[in-house]
Coordinates of C-alpha atoms in Angstrom, one line a residue:
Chain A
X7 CA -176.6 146.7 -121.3
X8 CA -175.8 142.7 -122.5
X9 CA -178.9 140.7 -122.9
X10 CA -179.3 137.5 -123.1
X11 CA -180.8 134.7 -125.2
X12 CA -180.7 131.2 -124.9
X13 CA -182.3 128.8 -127.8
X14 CA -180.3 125.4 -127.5
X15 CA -178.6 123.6 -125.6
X16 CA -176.7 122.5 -128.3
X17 CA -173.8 124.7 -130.1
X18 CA -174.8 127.4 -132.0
X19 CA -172.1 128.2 -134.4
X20 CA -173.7 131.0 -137.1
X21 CA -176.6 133.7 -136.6
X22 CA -177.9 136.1 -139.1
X23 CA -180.6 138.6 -138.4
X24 CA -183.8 139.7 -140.9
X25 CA -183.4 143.1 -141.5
X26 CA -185.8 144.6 -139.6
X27 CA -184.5 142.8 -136.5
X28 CA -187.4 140.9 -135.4
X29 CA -186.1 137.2 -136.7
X30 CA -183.1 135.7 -136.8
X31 CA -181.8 132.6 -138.5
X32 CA -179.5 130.3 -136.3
X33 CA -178.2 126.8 -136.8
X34 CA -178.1 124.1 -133.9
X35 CA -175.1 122.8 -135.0
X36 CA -177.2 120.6 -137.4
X37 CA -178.5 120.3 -140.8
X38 CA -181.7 122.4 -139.8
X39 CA -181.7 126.4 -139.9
X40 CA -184.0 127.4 -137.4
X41 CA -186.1 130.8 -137.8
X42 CA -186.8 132.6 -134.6
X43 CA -189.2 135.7 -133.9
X44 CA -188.9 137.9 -131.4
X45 CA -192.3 138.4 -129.2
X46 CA -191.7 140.8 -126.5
X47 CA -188.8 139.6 -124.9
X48 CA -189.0 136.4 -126.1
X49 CA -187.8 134.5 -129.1
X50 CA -190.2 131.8 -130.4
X51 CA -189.5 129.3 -133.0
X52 CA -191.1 130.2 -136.2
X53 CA -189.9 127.8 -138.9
X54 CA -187.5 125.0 -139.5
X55 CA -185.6 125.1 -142.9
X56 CA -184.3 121.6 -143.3
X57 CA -183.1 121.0 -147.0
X58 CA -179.4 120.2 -146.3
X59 CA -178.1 116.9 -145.8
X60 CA -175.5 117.5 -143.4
X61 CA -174.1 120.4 -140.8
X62 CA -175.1 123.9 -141.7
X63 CA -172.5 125.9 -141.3
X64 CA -172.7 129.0 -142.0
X65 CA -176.0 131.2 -143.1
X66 CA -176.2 134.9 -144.3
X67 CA -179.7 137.2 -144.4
X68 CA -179.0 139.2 -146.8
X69 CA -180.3 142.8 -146.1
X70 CA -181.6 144.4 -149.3
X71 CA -183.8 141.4 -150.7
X72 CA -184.6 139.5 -147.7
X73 CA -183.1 136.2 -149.1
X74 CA -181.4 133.7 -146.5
X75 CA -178.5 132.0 -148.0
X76 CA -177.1 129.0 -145.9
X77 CA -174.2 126.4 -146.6
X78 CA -173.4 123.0 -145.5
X79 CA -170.9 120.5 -145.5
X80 CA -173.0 118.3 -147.8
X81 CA -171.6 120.9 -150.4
X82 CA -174.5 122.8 -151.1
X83 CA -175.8 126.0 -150.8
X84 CA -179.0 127.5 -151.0
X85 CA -181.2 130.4 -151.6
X86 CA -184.5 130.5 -149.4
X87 CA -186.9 133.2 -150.4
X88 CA -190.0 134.2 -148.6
X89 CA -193.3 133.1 -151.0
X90 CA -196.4 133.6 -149.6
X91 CA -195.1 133.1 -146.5
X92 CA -193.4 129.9 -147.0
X93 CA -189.7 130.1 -147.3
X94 CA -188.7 128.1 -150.8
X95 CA -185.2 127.1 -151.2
X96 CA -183.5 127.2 -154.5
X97 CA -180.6 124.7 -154.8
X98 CA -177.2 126.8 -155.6
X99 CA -174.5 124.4 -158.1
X100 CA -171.5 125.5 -156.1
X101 CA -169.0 122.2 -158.2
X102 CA -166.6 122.0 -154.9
X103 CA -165.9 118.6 -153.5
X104 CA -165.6 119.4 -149.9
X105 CA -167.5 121.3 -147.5
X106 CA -168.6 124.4 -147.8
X107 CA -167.4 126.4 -144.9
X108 CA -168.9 129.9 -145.1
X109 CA -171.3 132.0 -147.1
X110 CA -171.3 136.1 -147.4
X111 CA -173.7 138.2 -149.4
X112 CA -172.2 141.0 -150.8
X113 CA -173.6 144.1 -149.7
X114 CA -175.6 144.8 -152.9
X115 CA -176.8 141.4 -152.1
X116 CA -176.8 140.6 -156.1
X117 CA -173.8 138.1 -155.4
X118 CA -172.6 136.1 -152.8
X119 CA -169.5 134.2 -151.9
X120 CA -168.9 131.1 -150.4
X121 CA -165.5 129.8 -149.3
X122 CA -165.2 125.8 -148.8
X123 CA -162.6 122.9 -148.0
X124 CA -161.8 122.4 -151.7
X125 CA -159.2 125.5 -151.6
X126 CA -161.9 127.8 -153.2
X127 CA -164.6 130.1 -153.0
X128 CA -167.7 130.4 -155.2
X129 CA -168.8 134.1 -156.0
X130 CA -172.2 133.5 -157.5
X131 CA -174.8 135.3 -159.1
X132 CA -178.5 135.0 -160.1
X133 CA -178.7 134.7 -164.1
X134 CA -182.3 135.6 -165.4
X135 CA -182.1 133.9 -168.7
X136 CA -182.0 130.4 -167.1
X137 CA -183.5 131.5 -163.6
X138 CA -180.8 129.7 -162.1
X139 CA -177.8 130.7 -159.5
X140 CA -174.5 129.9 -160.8
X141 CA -171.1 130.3 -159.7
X142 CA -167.0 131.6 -160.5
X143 CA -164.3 130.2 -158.9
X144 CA -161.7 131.5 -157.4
X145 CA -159.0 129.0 -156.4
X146 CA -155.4 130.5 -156.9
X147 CA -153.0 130.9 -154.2
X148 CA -155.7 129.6 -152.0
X149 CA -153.4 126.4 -150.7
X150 CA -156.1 125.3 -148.3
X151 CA -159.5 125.9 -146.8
X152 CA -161.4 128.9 -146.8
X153 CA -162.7 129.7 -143.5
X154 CA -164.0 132.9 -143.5
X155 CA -165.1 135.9 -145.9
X156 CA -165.8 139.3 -145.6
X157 CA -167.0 141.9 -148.6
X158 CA -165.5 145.4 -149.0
X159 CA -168.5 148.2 -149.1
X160 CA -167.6 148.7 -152.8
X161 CA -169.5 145.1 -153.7
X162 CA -166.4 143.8 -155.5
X163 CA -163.4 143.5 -153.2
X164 CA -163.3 140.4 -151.2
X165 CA -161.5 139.1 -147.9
X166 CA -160.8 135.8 -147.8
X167 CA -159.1 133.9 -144.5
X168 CA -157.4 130.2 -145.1
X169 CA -155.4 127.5 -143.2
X170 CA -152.8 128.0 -145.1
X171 CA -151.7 131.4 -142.6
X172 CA -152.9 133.7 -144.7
X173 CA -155.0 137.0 -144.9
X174 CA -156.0 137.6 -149.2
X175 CA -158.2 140.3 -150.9
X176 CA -159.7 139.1 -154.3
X177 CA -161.2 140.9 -156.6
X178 CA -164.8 139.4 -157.0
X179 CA -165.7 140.8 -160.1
X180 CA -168.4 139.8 -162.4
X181 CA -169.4 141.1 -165.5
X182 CA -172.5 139.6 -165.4
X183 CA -173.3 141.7 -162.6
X184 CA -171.0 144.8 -161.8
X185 CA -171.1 148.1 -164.1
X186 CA -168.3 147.6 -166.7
X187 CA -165.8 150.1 -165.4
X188 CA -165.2 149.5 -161.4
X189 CA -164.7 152.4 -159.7
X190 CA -160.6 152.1 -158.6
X191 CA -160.3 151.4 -154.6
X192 CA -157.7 152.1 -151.9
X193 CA -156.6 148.8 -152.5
X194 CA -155.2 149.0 -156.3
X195 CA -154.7 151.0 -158.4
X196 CA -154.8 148.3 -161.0
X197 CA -158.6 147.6 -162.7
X198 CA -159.6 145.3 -160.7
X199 CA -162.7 143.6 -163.3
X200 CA -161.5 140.0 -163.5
X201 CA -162.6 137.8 -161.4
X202 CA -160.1 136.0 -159.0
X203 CA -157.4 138.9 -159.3
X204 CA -155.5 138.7 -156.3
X205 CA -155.2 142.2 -154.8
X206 CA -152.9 141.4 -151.3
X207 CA -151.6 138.4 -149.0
X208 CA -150.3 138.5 -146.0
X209 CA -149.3 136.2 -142.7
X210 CA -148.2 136.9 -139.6
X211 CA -145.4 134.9 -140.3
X212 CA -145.6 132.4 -137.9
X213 CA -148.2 129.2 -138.3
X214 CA -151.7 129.8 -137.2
X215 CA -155.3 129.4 -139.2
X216 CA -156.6 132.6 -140.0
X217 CA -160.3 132.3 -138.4
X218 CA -162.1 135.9 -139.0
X219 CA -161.3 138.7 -141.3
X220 CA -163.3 142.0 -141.3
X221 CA -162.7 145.6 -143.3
X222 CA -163.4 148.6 -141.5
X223 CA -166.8 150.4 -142.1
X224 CA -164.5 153.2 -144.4
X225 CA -163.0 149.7 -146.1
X226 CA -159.7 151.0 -146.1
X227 CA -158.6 148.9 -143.5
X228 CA -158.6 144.2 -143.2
X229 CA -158.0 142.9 -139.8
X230 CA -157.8 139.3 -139.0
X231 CA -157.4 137.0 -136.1
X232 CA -155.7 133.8 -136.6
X233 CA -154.8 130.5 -134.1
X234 CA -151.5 132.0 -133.0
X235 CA -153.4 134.3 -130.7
X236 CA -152.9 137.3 -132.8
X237 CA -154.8 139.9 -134.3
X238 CA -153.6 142.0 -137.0
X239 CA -154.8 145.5 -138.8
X240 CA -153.6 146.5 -142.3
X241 CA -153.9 149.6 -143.9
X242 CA -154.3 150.5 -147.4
X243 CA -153.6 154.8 -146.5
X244 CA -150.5 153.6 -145.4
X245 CA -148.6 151.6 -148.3
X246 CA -150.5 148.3 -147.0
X247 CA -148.6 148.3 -144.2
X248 CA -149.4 145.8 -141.4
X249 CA -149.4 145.1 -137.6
X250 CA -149.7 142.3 -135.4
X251 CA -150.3 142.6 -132.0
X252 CA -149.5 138.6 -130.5
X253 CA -152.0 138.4 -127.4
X254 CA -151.8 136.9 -123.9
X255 CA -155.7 135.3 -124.7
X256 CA -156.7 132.5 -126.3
X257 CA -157.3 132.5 -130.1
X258 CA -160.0 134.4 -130.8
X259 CA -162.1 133.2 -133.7
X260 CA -164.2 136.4 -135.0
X261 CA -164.3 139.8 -134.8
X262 CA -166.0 143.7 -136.5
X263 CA -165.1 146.4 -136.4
X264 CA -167.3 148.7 -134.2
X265 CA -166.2 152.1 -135.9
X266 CA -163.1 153.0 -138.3
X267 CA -160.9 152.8 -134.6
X268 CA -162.6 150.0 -132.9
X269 CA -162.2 146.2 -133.1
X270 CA -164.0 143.9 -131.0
X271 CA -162.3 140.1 -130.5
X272 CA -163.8 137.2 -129.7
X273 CA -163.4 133.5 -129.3
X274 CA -161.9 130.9 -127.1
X275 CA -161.7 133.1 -124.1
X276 CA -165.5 133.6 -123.9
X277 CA -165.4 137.2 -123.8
X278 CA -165.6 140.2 -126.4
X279 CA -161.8 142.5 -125.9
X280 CA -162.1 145.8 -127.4
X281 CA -159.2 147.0 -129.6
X282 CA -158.3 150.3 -130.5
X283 CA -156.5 150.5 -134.2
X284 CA -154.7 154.7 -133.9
X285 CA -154.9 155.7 -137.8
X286 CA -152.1 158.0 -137.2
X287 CA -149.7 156.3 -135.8
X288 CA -150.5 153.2 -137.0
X289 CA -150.2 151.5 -132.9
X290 CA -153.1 148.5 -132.1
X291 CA -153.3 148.0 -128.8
X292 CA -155.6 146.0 -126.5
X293 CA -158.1 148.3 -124.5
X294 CA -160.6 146.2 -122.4
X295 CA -162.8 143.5 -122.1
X296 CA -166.3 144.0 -122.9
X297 CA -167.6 141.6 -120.4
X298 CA -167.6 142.7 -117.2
X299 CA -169.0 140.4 -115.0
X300 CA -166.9 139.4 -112.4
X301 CA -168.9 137.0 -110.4
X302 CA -170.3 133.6 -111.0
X303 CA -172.5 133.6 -113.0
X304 CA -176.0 131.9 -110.9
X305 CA -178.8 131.0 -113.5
X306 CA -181.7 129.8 -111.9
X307 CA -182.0 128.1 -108.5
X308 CA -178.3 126.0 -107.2
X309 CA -180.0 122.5 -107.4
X310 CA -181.8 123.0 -111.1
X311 CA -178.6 124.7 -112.1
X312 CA -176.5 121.7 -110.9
X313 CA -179.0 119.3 -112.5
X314 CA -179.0 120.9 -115.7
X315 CA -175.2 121.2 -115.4
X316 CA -175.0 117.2 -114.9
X317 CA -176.9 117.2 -118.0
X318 CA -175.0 119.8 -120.7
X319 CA -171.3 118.7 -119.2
X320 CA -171.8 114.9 -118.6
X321 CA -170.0 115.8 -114.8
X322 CA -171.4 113.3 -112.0
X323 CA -172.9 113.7 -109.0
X324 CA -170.1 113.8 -106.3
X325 CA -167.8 115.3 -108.3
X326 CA -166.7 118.5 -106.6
X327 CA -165.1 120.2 -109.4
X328 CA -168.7 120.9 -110.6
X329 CA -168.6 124.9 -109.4
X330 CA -165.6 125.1 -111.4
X331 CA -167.0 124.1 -114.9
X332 CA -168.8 127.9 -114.7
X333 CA -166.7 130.6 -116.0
X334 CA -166.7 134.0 -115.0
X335 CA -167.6 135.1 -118.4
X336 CA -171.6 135.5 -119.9
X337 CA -170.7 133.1 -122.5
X338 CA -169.6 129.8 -121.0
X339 CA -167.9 128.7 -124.0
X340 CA -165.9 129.6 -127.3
X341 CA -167.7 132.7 -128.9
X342 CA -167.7 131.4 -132.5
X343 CA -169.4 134.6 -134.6
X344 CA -170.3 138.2 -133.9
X345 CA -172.5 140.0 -135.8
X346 CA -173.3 143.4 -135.9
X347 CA -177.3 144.5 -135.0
X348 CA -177.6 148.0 -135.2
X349 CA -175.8 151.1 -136.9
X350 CA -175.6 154.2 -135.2
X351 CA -176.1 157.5 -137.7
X352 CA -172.5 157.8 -138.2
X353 CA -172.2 154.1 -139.8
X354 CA -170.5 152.3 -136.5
X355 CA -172.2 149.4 -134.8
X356 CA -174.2 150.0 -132.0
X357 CA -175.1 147.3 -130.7
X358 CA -173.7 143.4 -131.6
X359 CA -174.4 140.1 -131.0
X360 CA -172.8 137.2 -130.3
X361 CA -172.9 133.0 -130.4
X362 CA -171.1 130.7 -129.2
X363 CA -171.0 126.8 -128.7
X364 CA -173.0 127.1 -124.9
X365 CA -176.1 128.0 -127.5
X366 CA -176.3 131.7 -126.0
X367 CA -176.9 134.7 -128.0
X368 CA -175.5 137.4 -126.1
X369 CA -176.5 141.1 -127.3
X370 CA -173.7 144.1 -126.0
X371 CA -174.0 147.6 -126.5
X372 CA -170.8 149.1 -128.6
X373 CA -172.3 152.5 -128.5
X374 CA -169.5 153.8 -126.7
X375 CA -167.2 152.8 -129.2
X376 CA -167.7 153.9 -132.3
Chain B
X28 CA -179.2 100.8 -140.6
X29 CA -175.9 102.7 -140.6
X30 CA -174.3 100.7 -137.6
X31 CA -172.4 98.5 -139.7
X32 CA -171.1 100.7 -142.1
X33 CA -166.7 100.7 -142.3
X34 CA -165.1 103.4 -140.9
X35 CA -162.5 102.2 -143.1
X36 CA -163.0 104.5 -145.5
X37 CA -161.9 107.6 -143.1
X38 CA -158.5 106.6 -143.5
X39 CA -157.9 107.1 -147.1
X40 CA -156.2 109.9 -147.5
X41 CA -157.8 111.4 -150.4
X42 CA -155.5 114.2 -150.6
X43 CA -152.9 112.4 -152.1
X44 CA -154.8 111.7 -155.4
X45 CA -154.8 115.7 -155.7
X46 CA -151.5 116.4 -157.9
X47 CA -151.6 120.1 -156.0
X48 CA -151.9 119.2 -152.1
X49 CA -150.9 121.3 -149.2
X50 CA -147.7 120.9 -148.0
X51 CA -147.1 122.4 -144.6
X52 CA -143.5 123.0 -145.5
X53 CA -144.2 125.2 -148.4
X54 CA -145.5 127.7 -145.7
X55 CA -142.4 128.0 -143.7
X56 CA -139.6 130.0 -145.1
X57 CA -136.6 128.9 -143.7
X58 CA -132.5 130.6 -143.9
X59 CA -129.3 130.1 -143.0
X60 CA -128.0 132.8 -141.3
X61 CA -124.8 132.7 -142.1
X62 CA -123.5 132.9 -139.1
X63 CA -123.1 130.4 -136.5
X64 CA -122.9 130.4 -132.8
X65 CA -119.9 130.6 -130.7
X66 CA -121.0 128.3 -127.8
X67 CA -117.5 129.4 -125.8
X68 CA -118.4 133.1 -125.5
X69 CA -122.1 132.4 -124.3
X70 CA -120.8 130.1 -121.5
X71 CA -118.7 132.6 -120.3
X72 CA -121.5 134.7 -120.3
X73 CA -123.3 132.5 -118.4
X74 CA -120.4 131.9 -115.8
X75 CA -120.5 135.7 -115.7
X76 CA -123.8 135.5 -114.5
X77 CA -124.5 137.6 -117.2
X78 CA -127.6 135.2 -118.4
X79 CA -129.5 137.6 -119.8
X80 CA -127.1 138.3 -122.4
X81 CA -126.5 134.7 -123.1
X82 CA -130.0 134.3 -124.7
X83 CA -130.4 137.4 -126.5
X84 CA -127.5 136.4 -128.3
X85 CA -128.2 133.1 -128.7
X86 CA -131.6 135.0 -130.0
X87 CA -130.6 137.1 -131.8
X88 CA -129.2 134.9 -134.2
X89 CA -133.0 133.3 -134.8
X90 CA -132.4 129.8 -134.4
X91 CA -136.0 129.4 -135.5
X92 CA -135.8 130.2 -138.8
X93 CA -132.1 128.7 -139.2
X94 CA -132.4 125.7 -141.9
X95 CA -129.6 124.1 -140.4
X96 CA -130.6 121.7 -137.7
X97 CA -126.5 121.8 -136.4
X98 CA -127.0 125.1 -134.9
X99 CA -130.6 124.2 -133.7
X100 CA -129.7 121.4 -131.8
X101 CA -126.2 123.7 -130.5
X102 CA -128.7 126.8 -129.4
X103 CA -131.1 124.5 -127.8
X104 CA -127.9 122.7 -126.2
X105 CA -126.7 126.1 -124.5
X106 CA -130.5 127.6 -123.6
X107 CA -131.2 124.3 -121.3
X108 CA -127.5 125.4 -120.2
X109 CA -128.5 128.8 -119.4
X110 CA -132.1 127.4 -117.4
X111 CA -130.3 124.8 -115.6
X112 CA -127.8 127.9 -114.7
X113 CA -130.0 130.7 -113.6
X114 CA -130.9 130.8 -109.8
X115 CA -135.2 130.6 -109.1
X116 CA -135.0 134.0 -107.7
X117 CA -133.1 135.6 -110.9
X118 CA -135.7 134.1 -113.5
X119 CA -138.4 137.2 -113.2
X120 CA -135.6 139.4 -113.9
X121 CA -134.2 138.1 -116.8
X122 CA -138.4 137.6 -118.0
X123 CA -139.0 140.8 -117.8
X124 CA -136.3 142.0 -120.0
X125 CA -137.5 140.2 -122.9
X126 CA -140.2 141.5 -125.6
X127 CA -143.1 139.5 -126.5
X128 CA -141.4 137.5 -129.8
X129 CA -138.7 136.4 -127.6
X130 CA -140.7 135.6 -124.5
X131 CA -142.3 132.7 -127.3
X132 CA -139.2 131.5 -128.4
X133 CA -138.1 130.9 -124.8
X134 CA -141.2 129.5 -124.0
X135 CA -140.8 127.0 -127.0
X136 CA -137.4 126.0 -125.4
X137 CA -139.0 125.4 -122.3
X138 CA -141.3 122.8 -124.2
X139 CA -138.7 121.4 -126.5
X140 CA -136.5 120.6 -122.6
X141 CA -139.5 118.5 -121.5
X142 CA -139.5 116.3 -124.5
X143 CA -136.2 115.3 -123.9
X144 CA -135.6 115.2 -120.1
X145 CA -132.3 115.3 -118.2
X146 CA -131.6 114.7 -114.4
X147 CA -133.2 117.1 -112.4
X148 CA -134.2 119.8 -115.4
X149 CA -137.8 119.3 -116.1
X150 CA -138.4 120.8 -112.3
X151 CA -136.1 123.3 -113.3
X152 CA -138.2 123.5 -116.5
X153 CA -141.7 123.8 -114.4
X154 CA -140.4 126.8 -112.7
X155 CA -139.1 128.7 -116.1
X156 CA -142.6 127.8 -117.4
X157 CA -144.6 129.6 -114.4
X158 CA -142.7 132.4 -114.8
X159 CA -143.1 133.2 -118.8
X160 CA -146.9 131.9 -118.3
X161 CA -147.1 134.9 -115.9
X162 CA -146.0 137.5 -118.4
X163 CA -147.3 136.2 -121.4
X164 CA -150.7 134.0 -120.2
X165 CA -151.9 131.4 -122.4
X166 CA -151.3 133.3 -125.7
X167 CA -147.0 132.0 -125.5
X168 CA -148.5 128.1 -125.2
X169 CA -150.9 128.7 -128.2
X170 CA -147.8 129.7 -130.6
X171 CA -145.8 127.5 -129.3
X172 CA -148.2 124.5 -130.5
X173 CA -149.3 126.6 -133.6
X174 CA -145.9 128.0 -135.1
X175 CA -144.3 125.4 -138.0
X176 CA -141.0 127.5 -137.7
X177 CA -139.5 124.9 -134.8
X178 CA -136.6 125.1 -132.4

């Protein structure tokens, strides 16, 4: 079953949930993180983090310490931990001069990673001795922003997507904080303890921002989508070799992966597509959408829904194209980030959830696919 | 308050005080085929009424990636050729033979004809365009705007 949630009005661009599921942190597309709690079927506002001077965007819960990491184009991170109650940030020195455009705890949740405008990303750690967060850089080949990250299970390896076409892995190593002698992954065979070491690149040749990149649960596998409508799977069991499959869709903008097989899509289209990645024969291929609703959508009563529709669209009165601003789809605009919300027993995503700029949080049951 | 700050300052471009900045070219790898197209085989082709064959090997010498802008401007010379040539009812046909990568190229074409009009081709144009939006939806406009290797 999809369920779903509306907070805003306004674009909601990242989401993170607590880990026990009952909060979640969301930004309005301003320089406020908003903490909701869920209360039967309803999500009430619970705090308002408001530390950053411009845009959040991007915020990460990480779920071993139950520390909320958020970014901003101010060029600032920080670390908000729950005291007493009260959520106290901690300023993180990131030294980039552009925006910050993402932030990812890695799953250990002793580092985390932000990627930015300034053609880097900052892997940084907590160091006791001055109680203080402080950061590495990694900046080569990165040619231009950073857009999105994604952490390999093994708490070093790193995905990184930029504007400059390309798909990387880094190795995001610190000494400071890893055990001295990485364990080798399917990635390299080389050690991979420095920090920065670039482990792969790859582009799908033509132009196109890369706009999501995910490993697979087993972490043998990166896909990425990028602006040229594609999406593309490479696979470290076979010789890192890659494939592209170049959609009909719009460019989608995010995606997971549901199981080691499944991928799930989403972005300008409005609706999550379900792709099937064949280990064996190394085929990706579209499946189906996960959205299934086929008429249009009717929230509330016609004349409130037309009101509110004069209001969100800026459309007039007697203009007739009205009916047509509604699309088919749950989501009425581009799905910007999916998350996952629950794990099954095998390790694949149950159930995920997704937001986009209509300010919807949409919840859809992957059980089937993983 | 803020109302009267410049806006001025939005149009420095900052980037060029940074001795490594991105250069878009960089990203596209461009070569010369080598070979180079004989434009009097793929008219005959195309008064054959063989059209299908015209483009594939105007294709399949990738025009796209060609560094030489002589045989760019020659291929795109003989595709709008081979559009203006093909009858409405024979476009499907020919469409439908062609895989995904090549169906984008020819979609590109079709966008490169409308910037520079002729008599009577951008309706031709419309009609190629209806046809390869059918097949390949919106995904074949997207790489068309998004791809630096250009026809």
């Amino acid at each position: 079953m999809t369920q779903v949630n509306v907070f805003t009005s306004e674009p909601v661009p990242c989401h993170s949930f607590s880990p026990d599921r009952s909060k979640v942190a969301i930004s309005p597309n301003n320089n406020e993180v908003h903490i909701f709690k869920k209360d039967n079927s309803k999500w009430l506002q619970e705090t308002v983090l408001s530390q950053h001077d411009l845009r959040v965007t991007s915020i990460d819960w990480a779920q071993k310490t139950n520390k909320i990491v958020s970014c901003s184009a101010d060029k600032n991170a920080y670390v908000w931990s729950l005291d007493n109650g009260v959520w106290k940030p901690t300023l993180v020195i990131l030294r980039i001069h552009r925006a910050a455009t993402v932030v990812r705890w890695s799953p250990n949740a002793d580092k985390f990673a932000v990627g930015s405008g300034d053609r880097t990303i900052s892997v940084c750690f907590f160091e006791e001795a001055n109680d203080w967060w402080i950061c590495k850089h990694i900046k080569k080949p990165i040619k231009s922003t950073v857009t999105c990250l994604d952490w390999h299970h093994n708490n070093i390896l790193l995905a990184c997507g930029s504007t400059d076409y390309r798909a990387r892995i880094f190795s995001a190593y610190v000494k400071e904080v890893d055990s001295a002698n990485p364990e080798p992954s399917e990635w390299s065979s080389k050690p991979t303890a420095s920090t920065g070491n670039l482990i792969g690149e790859w582009t799908t040749g033509g132009g196109g921002w890369v706009h999501g990149v995910a490993f697979s649960p087993d972490g043998s596998k990166l896909a990425w989508v990028s602006h040229d409508s594609s999406i593309s799977v490479v696979d470290a069991k076979k010789n890192q070799a890659f494939i592209t499959v170049k959609t009909p869709d719009l460019p989608y903008l995010t995606l997971i992966w549901s199981s080691n097989r499944f991928i799930i899509a989403a972005g300008h289209d409005c609706c999550p597509m379900l792709y099937k990645y064949d280990e064996n024969s190394g085929k990706l291929e579209c499946l189906e959408k996960l959205d299934k609703s086929t008429k249009k959508e009717t929230d509330g009563f016609s004349a409130m829904r037309k009101f509110r529709e004069l209001d969100k669209f800026a459309i007039s009165l007697n203009d007739n194209s009205s009916s047509d601003s509604i699309s088919d789809t749950i989501h009425q605009n581009s799905i910007r980030e999916i998350r996952a919300h629950s794990l099954s027993k095998s390790g694949g995503v149950d159930r995920i959830s997704t937001v986009g700029l209509d300010g919807k949080m949409v919840f859809w049951d992957t059980s089937r696919y993983v | 308050m803020a109302t009267n700050v410049s806006s001025g300052f939005r149009k420095i471009d900052i980037d060029s005080f940074n001795d490594d900045v991105f250069k878009e070219d960089d990203q596209v790898v461009s070569q010369s085929s080598g070979t180079s197209l004989d434009d009097k085989e793929i008219l005959q082709l195309c008064s054959a009424g063989k059209h299908y064959e015209a483009i594939k090997s105007i294709f399949d010498l990738q025009p796209q990636s060609s560094g030489d802008s002589a045989i760019k401007e020659l291929a795109f010379n003989l595709i709008m050729q081979v559009f203006l040539a093909v009858k409405t009812g024979d476009i499907d046909r020919i469409v439908d033979k062609l895989d995904t990568d090549q169906i984008d190229l020819l979609m590109k074409y079709v966008y490169k004809g409308f910037e520079s009009p002729q008599e009577g081709s951008s309706s031709n144009l419309l009609v190629w365009h209806d046809k390869i939006f059918r097949k390949s939806g919106h995904g074949a406009i997207v790489r068309v705007l998004t791809d630096k290797k250009k026809v």
